[in-house]
Short mmCIF file of C-alpha atoms and ligand atoms in Angstrom, two decimals:
data_model
loop_
_atom_site.label_atom_id
_atom_site.label_comp_id
_atom_site.label_asym_id
_atom_site.label_seq_id
_atom_site.Cartn_x
_atom_site.Cartn_y
_atom_site.Cartn_z
CA MET A 155 29.02 -0.02 -30.50
CA LYS A 156 25.54 -1.40 -29.84
CA MET A 157 22.26 -0.50 -31.56
CA LEU A 158 18.71 -1.35 -30.56
CA GLU A 159 16.32 -1.96 -33.46
CA ILE A 160 12.67 -1.68 -32.39
CA LYS A 161 9.62 -2.49 -34.50
CA GLY A 162 6.91 -0.55 -32.65
CA GLY A 163 3.16 -0.91 -32.14
CA ASN A 164 2.85 -4.26 -30.30
CA PRO A 165 0.63 -4.03 -27.22
CA LEU A 166 2.75 -5.29 -24.30
CA THR A 167 1.25 -7.88 -21.99
CA GLY A 168 2.63 -10.11 -19.25
CA THR A 169 4.95 -9.47 -16.30
CA ILE A 170 8.20 -7.48 -15.96
CA ARG A 171 10.07 -8.19 -12.71
CA ILE A 172 12.01 -5.20 -11.42
CA SER A 173 15.70 -5.62 -10.50
CA GLY A 174 17.79 -4.18 -7.66
CA ALA A 175 18.26 -0.41 -7.70
CA LYS A 176 21.22 0.91 -9.71
CA ASN A 177 21.40 4.08 -7.59
CA SER A 178 21.58 1.99 -4.45
CA VAL A 179 24.01 -0.74 -5.54
CA VAL A 180 26.52 1.82 -6.88
CA ALA A 181 26.87 3.08 -3.30
CA LEU A 182 26.52 -0.28 -1.51
CA ILE A 183 29.50 -1.78 -3.37
CA PRO A 184 31.99 0.93 -2.30
CA ALA A 185 30.41 1.02 1.19
CA ALA A 186 31.23 -2.67 1.68
CA ILE A 187 34.99 -1.94 1.84
CA LEU A 188 34.44 -0.20 5.19
CA SER A 189 33.99 -3.65 6.73
CA SER A 190 37.02 -5.61 7.92
CA GLU A 191 35.17 -8.84 7.09
CA GLU A 192 33.07 -10.37 4.31
CA VAL A 193 29.91 -8.53 3.21
CA THR A 194 27.21 -10.25 1.13
CA ILE A 195 24.85 -8.11 -0.95
CA CYS A 196 21.95 -9.81 -2.72
CA ASN A 197 19.51 -8.69 -5.45
CA VAL A 198 22.43 -7.04 -7.26
CA PRO A 199 21.44 -6.03 -10.82
CA ASP A 200 23.61 -7.30 -13.68
CA ILE A 201 24.27 -3.89 -15.25
CA THR A 202 27.49 -2.37 -16.56
CA ASP A 203 27.74 0.01 -13.58
CA THR A 204 27.96 -3.01 -11.25
CA THR A 205 30.71 -4.52 -13.41
CA ALA A 206 32.66 -1.24 -13.48
CA LEU A 207 32.61 -0.98 -9.67
CA CYS A 208 33.68 -4.61 -9.22
CA GLU A 209 36.66 -3.87 -11.49
CA ILE A 210 37.67 -1.11 -9.06
CA LEU A 211 37.31 -3.51 -6.11
CA GLU A 212 39.55 -6.06 -7.86
CA PHE A 213 42.09 -3.32 -8.70
CA LEU A 214 42.20 -2.57 -4.94
CA ASN A 215 42.81 -6.27 -4.20
CA VAL A 216 39.36 -6.76 -2.70
CA ASP A 217 38.08 -10.32 -3.14
CA VAL A 218 34.76 -10.26 -5.07
CA LYS A 219 32.69 -13.37 -5.75
CA ARG A 220 29.63 -13.02 -7.96
CA ALA A 221 26.82 -15.55 -7.51
CA THR A 222 23.64 -15.37 -9.63
CA GLU A 223 22.18 -12.25 -8.06
CA SER A 224 24.56 -11.52 -5.21
CA LEU A 225 28.06 -10.26 -4.53
CA VAL A 226 30.32 -11.53 -1.74
CA ILE A 227 32.87 -8.80 -1.04
CA ASN A 228 35.86 -9.48 1.24
CA PRO A 229 38.08 -6.43 1.82
CA SER A 230 40.40 -8.09 4.37
CA ASN A 231 43.40 -7.94 1.96
CA MET A 232 42.49 -4.60 0.41
CA GLU A 233 45.24 -2.15 -0.65
CA ASN A 234 44.91 1.64 -0.59
CA LYS A 235 46.10 2.48 -4.12
CA GLU A 236 45.51 5.52 -6.34
CA ILE A 237 42.50 4.71 -8.54
CA PRO A 238 43.20 5.80 -12.14
CA SER A 239 40.68 7.39 -14.49
CA MET A 240 40.48 4.26 -16.69
CA TYR A 241 38.34 2.83 -13.89
CA THR A 242 36.64 5.91 -12.41
CA LYS A 243 35.58 7.57 -15.68
CA LYS A 244 33.10 4.76 -16.47
CA LEU A 245 30.54 6.11 -14.00
CA ARG A 246 30.03 9.15 -11.80
CA ALA A 247 29.24 6.99 -8.79
CA SER A 248 32.88 5.89 -8.60
CA TYR A 249 33.13 8.92 -6.32
CA TYR A 250 31.64 6.83 -3.50
CA PHE A 251 35.09 5.21 -3.20
CA MET A 252 36.29 8.67 -2.10
CA GLY A 253 34.06 8.72 1.00
CA ALA A 254 34.55 5.02 1.74
CA MET A 255 38.36 5.04 1.46
CA LEU A 256 38.65 8.31 3.36
CA GLY A 257 36.53 6.75 6.09
CA LYS A 258 38.60 3.54 6.11
CA TYR A 259 42.16 4.78 5.57
CA LYS A 260 41.90 8.55 6.23
CA LYS A 261 43.52 9.00 2.82
CA VAL A 262 42.36 8.46 -0.75
CA THR A 263 43.77 9.46 -4.14
CA MET A 264 41.61 8.96 -7.20
CA ALA A 265 40.77 10.38 -10.59
CA LEU A 266 37.25 11.67 -11.01
CA PRO A 267 35.24 12.42 -14.13
CA GLY A 268 34.14 15.97 -14.82
CA GLY A 269 30.49 16.69 -15.56
CA CYS A 270 28.46 14.40 -17.78
CA SER A 271 25.95 15.19 -20.50
CA ILE A 272 23.07 16.14 -18.21
CA GLY A 273 24.95 18.79 -16.33
CA ALA A 274 28.15 20.05 -14.68
CA ARG A 275 27.58 17.75 -11.69
CA PRO A 276 30.15 19.31 -9.39
CA ILE A 277 31.16 17.56 -6.14
CA ASN A 278 31.68 20.68 -4.04
CA LEU A 279 29.17 19.53 -1.41
CA HIS A 280 30.95 16.16 -1.06
CA LEU A 281 34.30 17.92 -0.56
CA LYS A 282 32.77 20.45 1.87
CA GLY A 283 31.59 17.52 3.97
CA PHE A 284 35.00 15.84 3.94
CA GLU A 285 36.69 19.11 4.97
CA ALA A 286 34.18 19.57 7.79
CA LEU A 287 35.28 16.16 9.11
CA GLY A 288 38.90 17.41 9.20
CA ALA A 289 40.19 16.36 5.77
CA THR A 290 42.22 18.42 3.31
CA VAL A 291 41.42 18.19 -0.39
CA THR A 292 43.86 18.72 -3.26
CA ASN A 293 42.94 18.42 -6.93
CA LYS A 294 45.62 18.18 -9.64
CA GLU A 295 44.04 17.85 -13.12
CA ASN A 296 41.09 15.93 -11.72
CA ILE A 297 43.24 13.66 -9.55
CA TYR A 298 41.86 14.25 -6.05
CA THR A 299 43.75 13.54 -2.83
CA VAL A 300 41.65 13.72 0.33
CA GLU A 301 43.38 13.05 3.64
CA ALA A 302 43.02 13.66 7.37
CA LYS A 303 45.21 13.04 10.43
CA GLU A 304 42.00 12.29 12.24
CA LEU A 305 38.35 12.33 11.17
CA LYS A 306 36.17 14.05 13.74
CA GLY A 307 32.37 14.22 13.76
CA ALA A 308 30.92 17.57 12.64
CA ASN A 309 27.61 19.34 11.96
CA ILE A 310 27.26 19.63 8.18
CA TYR A 311 24.55 21.60 6.40
CA LEU A 312 24.06 20.76 2.70
CA ASP A 313 23.17 23.81 0.59
CA PHE A 314 21.35 21.37 -1.71
CA ALA A 315 19.86 18.04 -0.61
CA SER A 316 22.39 16.16 -2.72
CA VAL A 317 22.00 12.35 -2.88
CA GLY A 318 25.68 11.75 -3.59
CA ALA A 319 26.98 14.15 -0.98
CA THR A 320 24.65 12.74 1.70
CA ILE A 321 25.85 9.19 1.04
CA ASN A 322 29.53 10.13 0.67
CA ILE A 323 29.52 12.01 4.00
CA MET A 324 27.86 9.01 5.70
CA LEU A 325 30.63 6.77 4.31
CA ALA A 326 33.37 9.13 5.48
CA SER A 327 31.96 9.58 8.99
CA VAL A 328 30.92 6.08 10.17
CA LEU A 329 34.42 5.37 11.60
CA ALA A 330 35.17 8.98 12.62
CA LYS A 331 35.59 10.06 16.24
CA GLY A 332 32.37 11.52 17.63
CA THR A 333 29.05 12.37 16.07
CA THR A 334 28.24 13.84 12.67
CA ILE A 335 24.91 15.49 11.84
CA ILE A 336 23.97 16.00 8.19
CA ASP A 337 21.26 18.65 7.87
CA ASN A 338 19.22 19.23 4.72
CA ALA A 339 20.19 15.65 3.86
CA ALA A 340 18.66 13.99 0.80
CA LYS A 341 15.77 11.60 1.64
CA GLU A 342 15.87 9.22 -1.33
CA PRO A 343 15.13 5.52 -0.53
CA GLU A 344 18.62 4.60 -1.74
CA ILE A 345 20.09 6.55 1.18
CA VAL A 346 18.06 4.45 3.61
CA ASN A 347 19.29 1.31 1.83
CA VAL A 348 22.94 2.38 2.28
CA ALA A 349 22.41 3.41 5.93
CA THR A 350 20.81 0.02 6.61
CA LEU A 351 23.84 -1.79 5.13
CA LEU A 352 26.19 0.28 7.30
CA ASN A 353 24.09 -0.32 10.43
CA ASN A 354 24.02 -4.05 9.62
CA MET A 355 27.85 -3.82 9.56
CA GLY A 356 27.79 -2.25 13.04
CA ALA A 357 27.52 1.49 12.30
CA LYS A 358 25.31 3.81 14.34
CA ILE A 359 23.22 5.85 11.89
CA ARG A 360 19.83 7.36 12.74
CA GLY A 361 17.44 9.44 10.69
CA ALA A 362 18.26 8.17 7.18
CA GLY A 363 15.29 9.03 4.98
CA THR A 364 14.69 12.30 6.84
CA SER A 365 16.42 15.63 6.26
CA SER A 366 18.59 15.18 9.37
CA ILE A 367 20.91 12.18 9.72
CA GLU A 368 23.00 11.46 12.83
CA ILE A 369 26.10 9.26 12.53
CA THR A 370 27.90 8.22 15.71
CA GLY A 371 31.40 7.01 14.86
CA VAL A 372 32.35 3.43 15.83
CA GLU A 373 35.69 1.60 15.99
CA LYS A 374 35.07 -1.19 13.50
CA LEU A 375 32.58 -2.52 10.98
CA GLY A 376 32.10 -6.19 10.22
CA LYS A 377 30.35 -9.00 8.42
CA CYS A 378 26.79 -8.63 7.23
CA PHE A 379 24.18 -9.76 4.72
CA HIS A 380 22.16 -7.10 2.89
CA GLU A 381 19.60 -6.74 0.07
CA VAL A 382 19.36 -4.07 -2.64
CA ILE A 383 15.94 -2.41 -2.76
CA PRO A 384 13.94 -2.61 -6.02
CA ASP A 385 14.84 0.01 -8.60
CA ARG A 386 12.15 2.71 -8.41
CA ILE A 387 13.35 4.38 -11.61
CA GLU A 388 13.30 1.12 -13.59
CA ALA A 389 9.85 0.44 -12.11
CA GLY A 390 8.59 3.91 -13.05
CA THR A 391 9.97 3.55 -16.57
CA TYR A 392 8.02 0.32 -17.17
CA VAL A 393 4.82 1.67 -15.57
CA ILE A 394 4.99 4.61 -18.00
CA LEU A 395 5.53 2.14 -20.86
CA GLY A 396 2.42 0.24 -19.75
CA ALA A 397 0.37 3.44 -19.73
CA ALA A 398 1.59 4.07 -23.29
CA ILE A 399 1.20 0.67 -24.87
CA GLY A 400 0.39 -1.92 -22.21
CA ASN A 401 -2.43 -4.44 -22.11
CA ASN A 402 -2.59 -5.52 -18.47
CA LEU A 403 1.18 -5.14 -18.20
CA LYS A 404 2.25 -6.21 -14.68
CA ILE A 405 5.33 -4.60 -13.12
CA SER A 406 6.30 -6.81 -10.18
CA ASN A 407 8.76 -6.71 -7.24
CA ILE A 408 8.35 -2.98 -6.61
CA ILE A 409 7.75 -0.69 -3.64
CA PRO A 410 4.77 1.39 -4.85
CA GLU A 411 5.25 4.26 -2.39
CA HIS A 412 8.72 4.88 -3.90
CA ILE A 413 7.01 6.03 -7.11
CA GLU A 414 3.97 7.73 -5.59
CA ALA A 415 4.76 11.08 -7.24
CA LEU A 416 4.66 9.32 -10.63
CA THR A 417 1.57 7.16 -10.03
CA SER A 418 -0.47 10.10 -8.74
CA LYS A 419 0.55 12.12 -11.83
CA LEU A 420 -0.45 9.23 -14.13
CA GLU A 421 -3.83 8.95 -12.37
CA GLU A 422 -4.28 12.72 -12.82
CA MET A 423 -3.76 12.08 -16.57
CA GLY A 424 -6.50 9.45 -16.52
CA VAL A 425 -4.33 6.32 -16.44
CA PHE A 426 -5.98 3.46 -14.55
CA LEU A 427 -3.47 1.73 -12.23
CA ASP A 428 -4.12 -1.44 -10.26
CA ILE A 429 -1.65 -0.88 -7.41
CA GLY A 430 -0.93 -3.97 -5.27
CA THR A 431 1.45 -4.43 -2.31
CA ASP A 432 4.47 -5.09 -4.55
CA TYR A 433 3.19 -4.72 -8.12
CA ILE A 434 1.31 -2.44 -10.49
CA ILE A 435 -0.88 -3.59 -13.40
CA VAL A 436 -1.40 -0.97 -16.11
CA SER A 437 -2.97 -0.73 -19.57
CA SER A 438 -2.87 1.92 -22.25
CA GLY A 439 -5.89 4.22 -22.21
CA LYS A 440 -7.51 6.90 -24.35
CA ASP A 441 -8.28 10.61 -23.85
CA TYR A 442 -5.40 11.29 -21.50
CA LYS A 443 -5.53 14.74 -19.90
CA PRO A 444 -2.45 16.99 -20.16
CA VAL A 445 -0.50 17.49 -16.90
CA ASN A 446 2.19 19.73 -15.44
CA VAL A 447 5.25 18.15 -13.80
CA LYS A 448 8.01 19.79 -11.76
CA THR A 449 10.99 17.60 -10.82
CA GLN A 450 11.97 17.73 -7.14
CA THR A 451 14.11 15.87 -4.64
CA TYR A 452 12.43 12.83 -3.05
CA PRO A 453 9.53 12.38 -2.37
CA GLY A 454 8.79 14.80 -5.22
CA PHE A 455 8.66 13.80 -8.89
CA ALA A 456 12.02 12.16 -9.71
CA THR A 457 14.18 13.97 -12.27
CA ASP A 458 15.19 10.52 -13.60
CA LEU A 459 11.58 9.88 -14.67
CA GLN A 460 10.86 13.11 -16.55
CA GLN A 461 12.62 11.88 -19.67
CA PRO A 462 10.81 8.49 -19.80
CA LEU A 463 7.48 10.29 -19.13
CA THR A 464 7.88 12.66 -22.10
CA PRO A 465 6.83 10.27 -24.93
CA LEU A 466 3.72 9.26 -22.98
CA LEU A 467 2.67 12.93 -22.76
CA THR A 468 2.52 13.05 -26.59
CA MET A 469 -0.70 11.02 -26.17
CA CYS A 470 -2.42 13.71 -24.05
CA ASN A 471 -5.13 15.96 -25.52
CA GLY A 472 -3.49 19.36 -25.03
CA ARG A 473 -0.39 21.01 -23.62
CA SER A 474 1.65 19.30 -20.86
CA LYS A 475 4.66 20.88 -19.22
CA ILE A 476 7.74 19.44 -17.53
CA GLU A 477 9.91 21.77 -15.45
CA GLU A 478 13.36 20.30 -14.72
CA THR A 479 14.75 21.85 -11.51
CA ILE A 480 17.62 19.44 -10.70
CA TYR A 481 19.87 19.37 -13.80
CA GLU A 482 20.69 22.04 -16.34
CA ASN A 483 20.75 19.89 -19.47
CA ARG A 484 18.25 17.06 -19.31
CA PHE A 485 16.24 17.63 -22.52
CA MET A 486 18.55 16.02 -25.10
CA HIS A 487 15.93 13.38 -25.97
CA ILE A 488 13.53 16.08 -27.21
CA PRO A 489 15.02 16.69 -30.71
CA TYR A 490 14.84 12.94 -31.41
CA LEU A 491 11.24 12.69 -30.17
CA ASN A 492 10.37 15.60 -32.48
CA GLN A 493 12.05 13.79 -35.39
CA MET A 494 9.66 10.91 -34.60
CA GLY A 495 6.65 13.24 -34.91
CA ALA A 496 6.27 14.73 -31.44
CA ASP A 497 5.56 18.46 -31.03
CA ILE A 498 7.72 19.50 -28.05
CA ARG A 499 9.27 22.89 -27.35
CA VAL A 500 11.92 23.65 -24.72
CA LYS A 501 12.33 27.08 -23.14
CA ASN A 502 14.78 27.60 -20.29
CA GLN A 503 14.22 24.57 -18.02
CA THR A 504 10.70 23.72 -19.16
CA SER A 505 9.50 21.46 -21.97
CA THR A 506 6.00 21.88 -23.42
CA ILE A 507 4.52 18.78 -25.02
CA ILE A 508 1.60 19.42 -27.38
CA GLY A 509 -0.59 16.41 -28.06
CA PRO A 510 -1.94 14.24 -29.29
CA THR A 511 0.68 13.38 -31.94
CA LYS A 512 1.53 10.09 -33.60
CA LEU A 513 5.10 8.80 -33.43
CA THR A 514 6.88 7.20 -36.40
CA GLY A 515 10.08 5.21 -36.14
CA THR A 516 13.40 6.68 -37.32
CA ASP A 517 17.14 6.62 -36.45
CA VAL A 518 17.91 8.23 -33.07
CA VAL A 519 20.78 8.42 -30.56
CA ALA A 520 20.79 7.78 -26.80
CA THR A 521 22.62 10.78 -25.30
CA ASP A 522 22.35 9.64 -21.67
CA LEU A 523 20.78 6.84 -19.66
CA ARG A 524 17.26 8.17 -19.15
CA ALA A 525 17.12 9.89 -22.56
CA GLY A 526 17.81 6.42 -23.96
CA ALA A 527 14.97 4.97 -21.91
CA SER A 528 12.70 7.69 -23.28
CA LEU A 529 13.62 6.70 -26.86
CA VAL A 530 12.96 3.01 -26.14
CA ILE A 531 9.45 3.90 -24.96
CA ALA A 532 8.92 6.12 -28.02
CA GLY A 533 10.18 3.35 -30.32
CA LEU A 534 7.80 0.81 -28.80
CA MET A 535 4.91 3.28 -29.22
CA ALA A 536 5.84 4.33 -32.77
CA LYS A 537 4.64 2.98 -36.10
CA GLY A 538 7.54 1.44 -38.03
CA THR A 539 11.17 0.85 -37.04
CA THR A 540 13.32 2.88 -34.63
CA LYS A 541 17.09 2.36 -34.49
CA ILE A 542 18.72 3.65 -31.30
CA THR A 543 22.53 3.92 -31.28
CA ASN A 544 24.78 4.53 -28.21
CA VAL A 545 22.65 1.95 -26.42
CA GLU A 546 25.52 1.37 -23.96
CA HIS A 547 24.06 4.29 -21.99
CA ILE A 548 20.83 2.33 -21.48
CA LEU A 549 22.56 -0.93 -20.51
CA ARG A 550 24.18 0.94 -17.59
CA GLY A 551 20.89 1.17 -15.74
CA TYR A 552 18.31 -1.29 -17.06
CA GLU A 553 19.13 -4.94 -16.33
CA ASN A 554 18.19 -7.35 -19.15
CA ILE A 555 16.06 -4.69 -20.84
CA VAL A 556 15.89 -6.59 -24.15
CA GLU A 557 14.91 -9.89 -22.51
CA LYS A 558 12.35 -8.15 -20.27
CA LEU A 559 10.70 -6.41 -23.24
CA LEU A 560 10.78 -9.51 -25.48
CA GLY A 561 9.09 -11.37 -22.61
CA VAL A 562 6.03 -9.12 -22.82
CA GLY A 563 5.70 -9.15 -26.61
CA ALA A 564 7.92 -6.32 -27.82
CA ASN A 565 9.63 -6.71 -31.19
CA LEU A 566 13.25 -5.58 -30.74
CA GLU A 567 16.77 -6.75 -31.28
CA LEU A 568 20.15 -5.65 -29.85
CA LYS A 569 22.80 -5.51 -32.59
CA ASP A 570 26.54 -4.84 -32.71
CA ILE A 571 27.34 -2.21 -35.34
C1 EPZ B 628 21.95 10.79 -7.99
O1 EPZ B 628 22.93 11.59 -8.62
C2 EPZ B 628 21.54 9.77 -9.04
N1 EPZ B 628 22.71 8.99 -9.41
C3 EPZ B 628 20.98 10.46 -10.26
O2 EPZ B 628 20.54 9.46 -11.16
C4 EPZ B 628 19.78 11.31 -9.84
O3 EPZ B 628 19.29 12.02 -10.96
C5 EPZ B 628 20.21 12.29 -8.74
O4 EPZ B 628 20.78 11.55 -7.64
C6 EPZ B 628 19.03 13.11 -8.22
O5 EPZ B 628 18.05 12.26 -7.73
C7 EPZ B 628 23.15 8.04 -8.56
O6 EPZ B 628 22.60 7.84 -7.49
C8 EPZ B 628 24.33 7.24 -9.02
P1 EPZ B 628 22.72 14.98 -6.56
P2 EPZ B 628 23.80 12.64 -7.74
O7 EPZ B 628 24.02 15.03 -5.86
O8 EPZ B 628 24.08 12.04 -6.43
C9 EPZ B 628 24.04 19.34 -7.80
C10 EPZ B 628 20.36 8.32 -13.18
O9 EPZ B 628 19.82 8.62 -14.25
N2 EPZ B 628 25.21 19.09 -6.94
O10 EPZ B 628 21.44 14.86 -5.78
O11 EPZ B 628 24.92 13.10 -8.57
C11 EPZ B 628 24.15 18.56 -9.10
O12 EPZ B 628 24.92 19.28 -10.04
C12 EPZ B 628 21.19 9.34 -12.44
O13 EPZ B 628 20.25 7.21 -12.60
C13 EPZ B 628 26.07 20.14 -6.65
O14 EPZ B 628 25.87 21.27 -7.10
O15 EPZ B 628 22.70 13.79 -7.59
C14 EPZ B 628 22.73 18.41 -9.54
O16 EPZ B 628 22.32 19.57 -10.23
C15 EPZ B 628 21.29 10.65 -13.19
N3 EPZ B 628 27.15 19.90 -5.88
C16 EPZ B 628 21.97 18.31 -8.23
O17 EPZ B 628 22.86 18.83 -7.20
C17 EPZ B 628 27.42 18.65 -5.35
O18 EPZ B 628 28.42 18.50 -4.63
C18 EPZ B 628 21.56 16.87 -7.88
O19 EPZ B 628 22.70 16.20 -7.59
C19 EPZ B 628 26.53 17.61 -5.66
C20 EPZ B 628 25.43 17.84 -6.45
#
């Protein structure tokens, strides 16, 4: 098991370069198998989720070559085998192989994880989409078989603008007969990134990034070269860190409009942001005003950033509130922040952060990816030493986090315990 030991209080200065988006690459890698030829994806982050998905590709006899920051994926000798839970349980996003293999072979059998710590995370909307395309779904102790004699385009309305369901239905319908319309589709930038890959492979997808996406089925998909967009959640995490303890901290290689809901909230607090075309420079300030945040689907305030934002709100003069509307259990970082000296109460789906309070280092546990990120920020802000265990959660989604933080003056060390 890995532990992160942080000695807090150092002002952070210098540049952090943002990596490719985890929530894009975890869909791009499965999507690549829809091609009958080689697909090159660059700006691929070196995170454990990427490694876990490449293991699934290799299990399916897909040829994967990893260069420094790119993957060359050649599915021409791929086999349609049942994917066991030893591979799929490592990350929820393994379910993108369901849509991709259904789309490619019209049949897929794979184990899928149940919910994870932040919520039940059902896949009913994914399965509803597959059935609308003509597939039948059977589930025997979490081993799903999804198959169709023929996949035919359909009009699909999503009860919730689910990111995963939107992408999985796109993957299942690109080679179907006829046209599929996804209404109430999710609009996250990662969906546009996946649709662009598929169109570069020869698919016919229009409207990605809006709430209505039209996919016209084609016969074949082929070779292409594609780039992962910058990770807006990694970017937002480091901008928040800069507002907490930065001294002209520059976050580079970002797309500022992807985190507009965050930056406008930070400015409302009184954080000064120098926002350039592909960077943000931020420093810690004083007399921050309390704010109210409500998580929403894109372009609203991202649920993935409410946990990293929480420690920063302990610096505000007064009561801030965060209402979590997407997941039912995304406040597991709060007890640890309170152990560090924060004064945060949770009632139903809303946390109330009373500030200002000073944070002091102590031993804490990362319960999930973004809770872990929240504790890293708190540890860097706190007086004294913070030891975070279960750091594997954090390494899933933040490429080279230790090196990036050391590079801007943080005092931390990753240890095996
Ligand atoms: C993606 O998860 C992200 N993960 C999540 O990031 C992110 O929080 C989420 O989108 C929302 O933006 C990846 O992209 C790998 P959803 P996803 O389907 O696709 C319910 C992180 O920290 N729902 O939009 O699973 C679901 O229970 C992770 O990087 C159904 O009810 O999100 C949840 O309450 C965490 N039925 C809500 O919708 C379904 O069939 C949002 O889910 C699907 C989802």
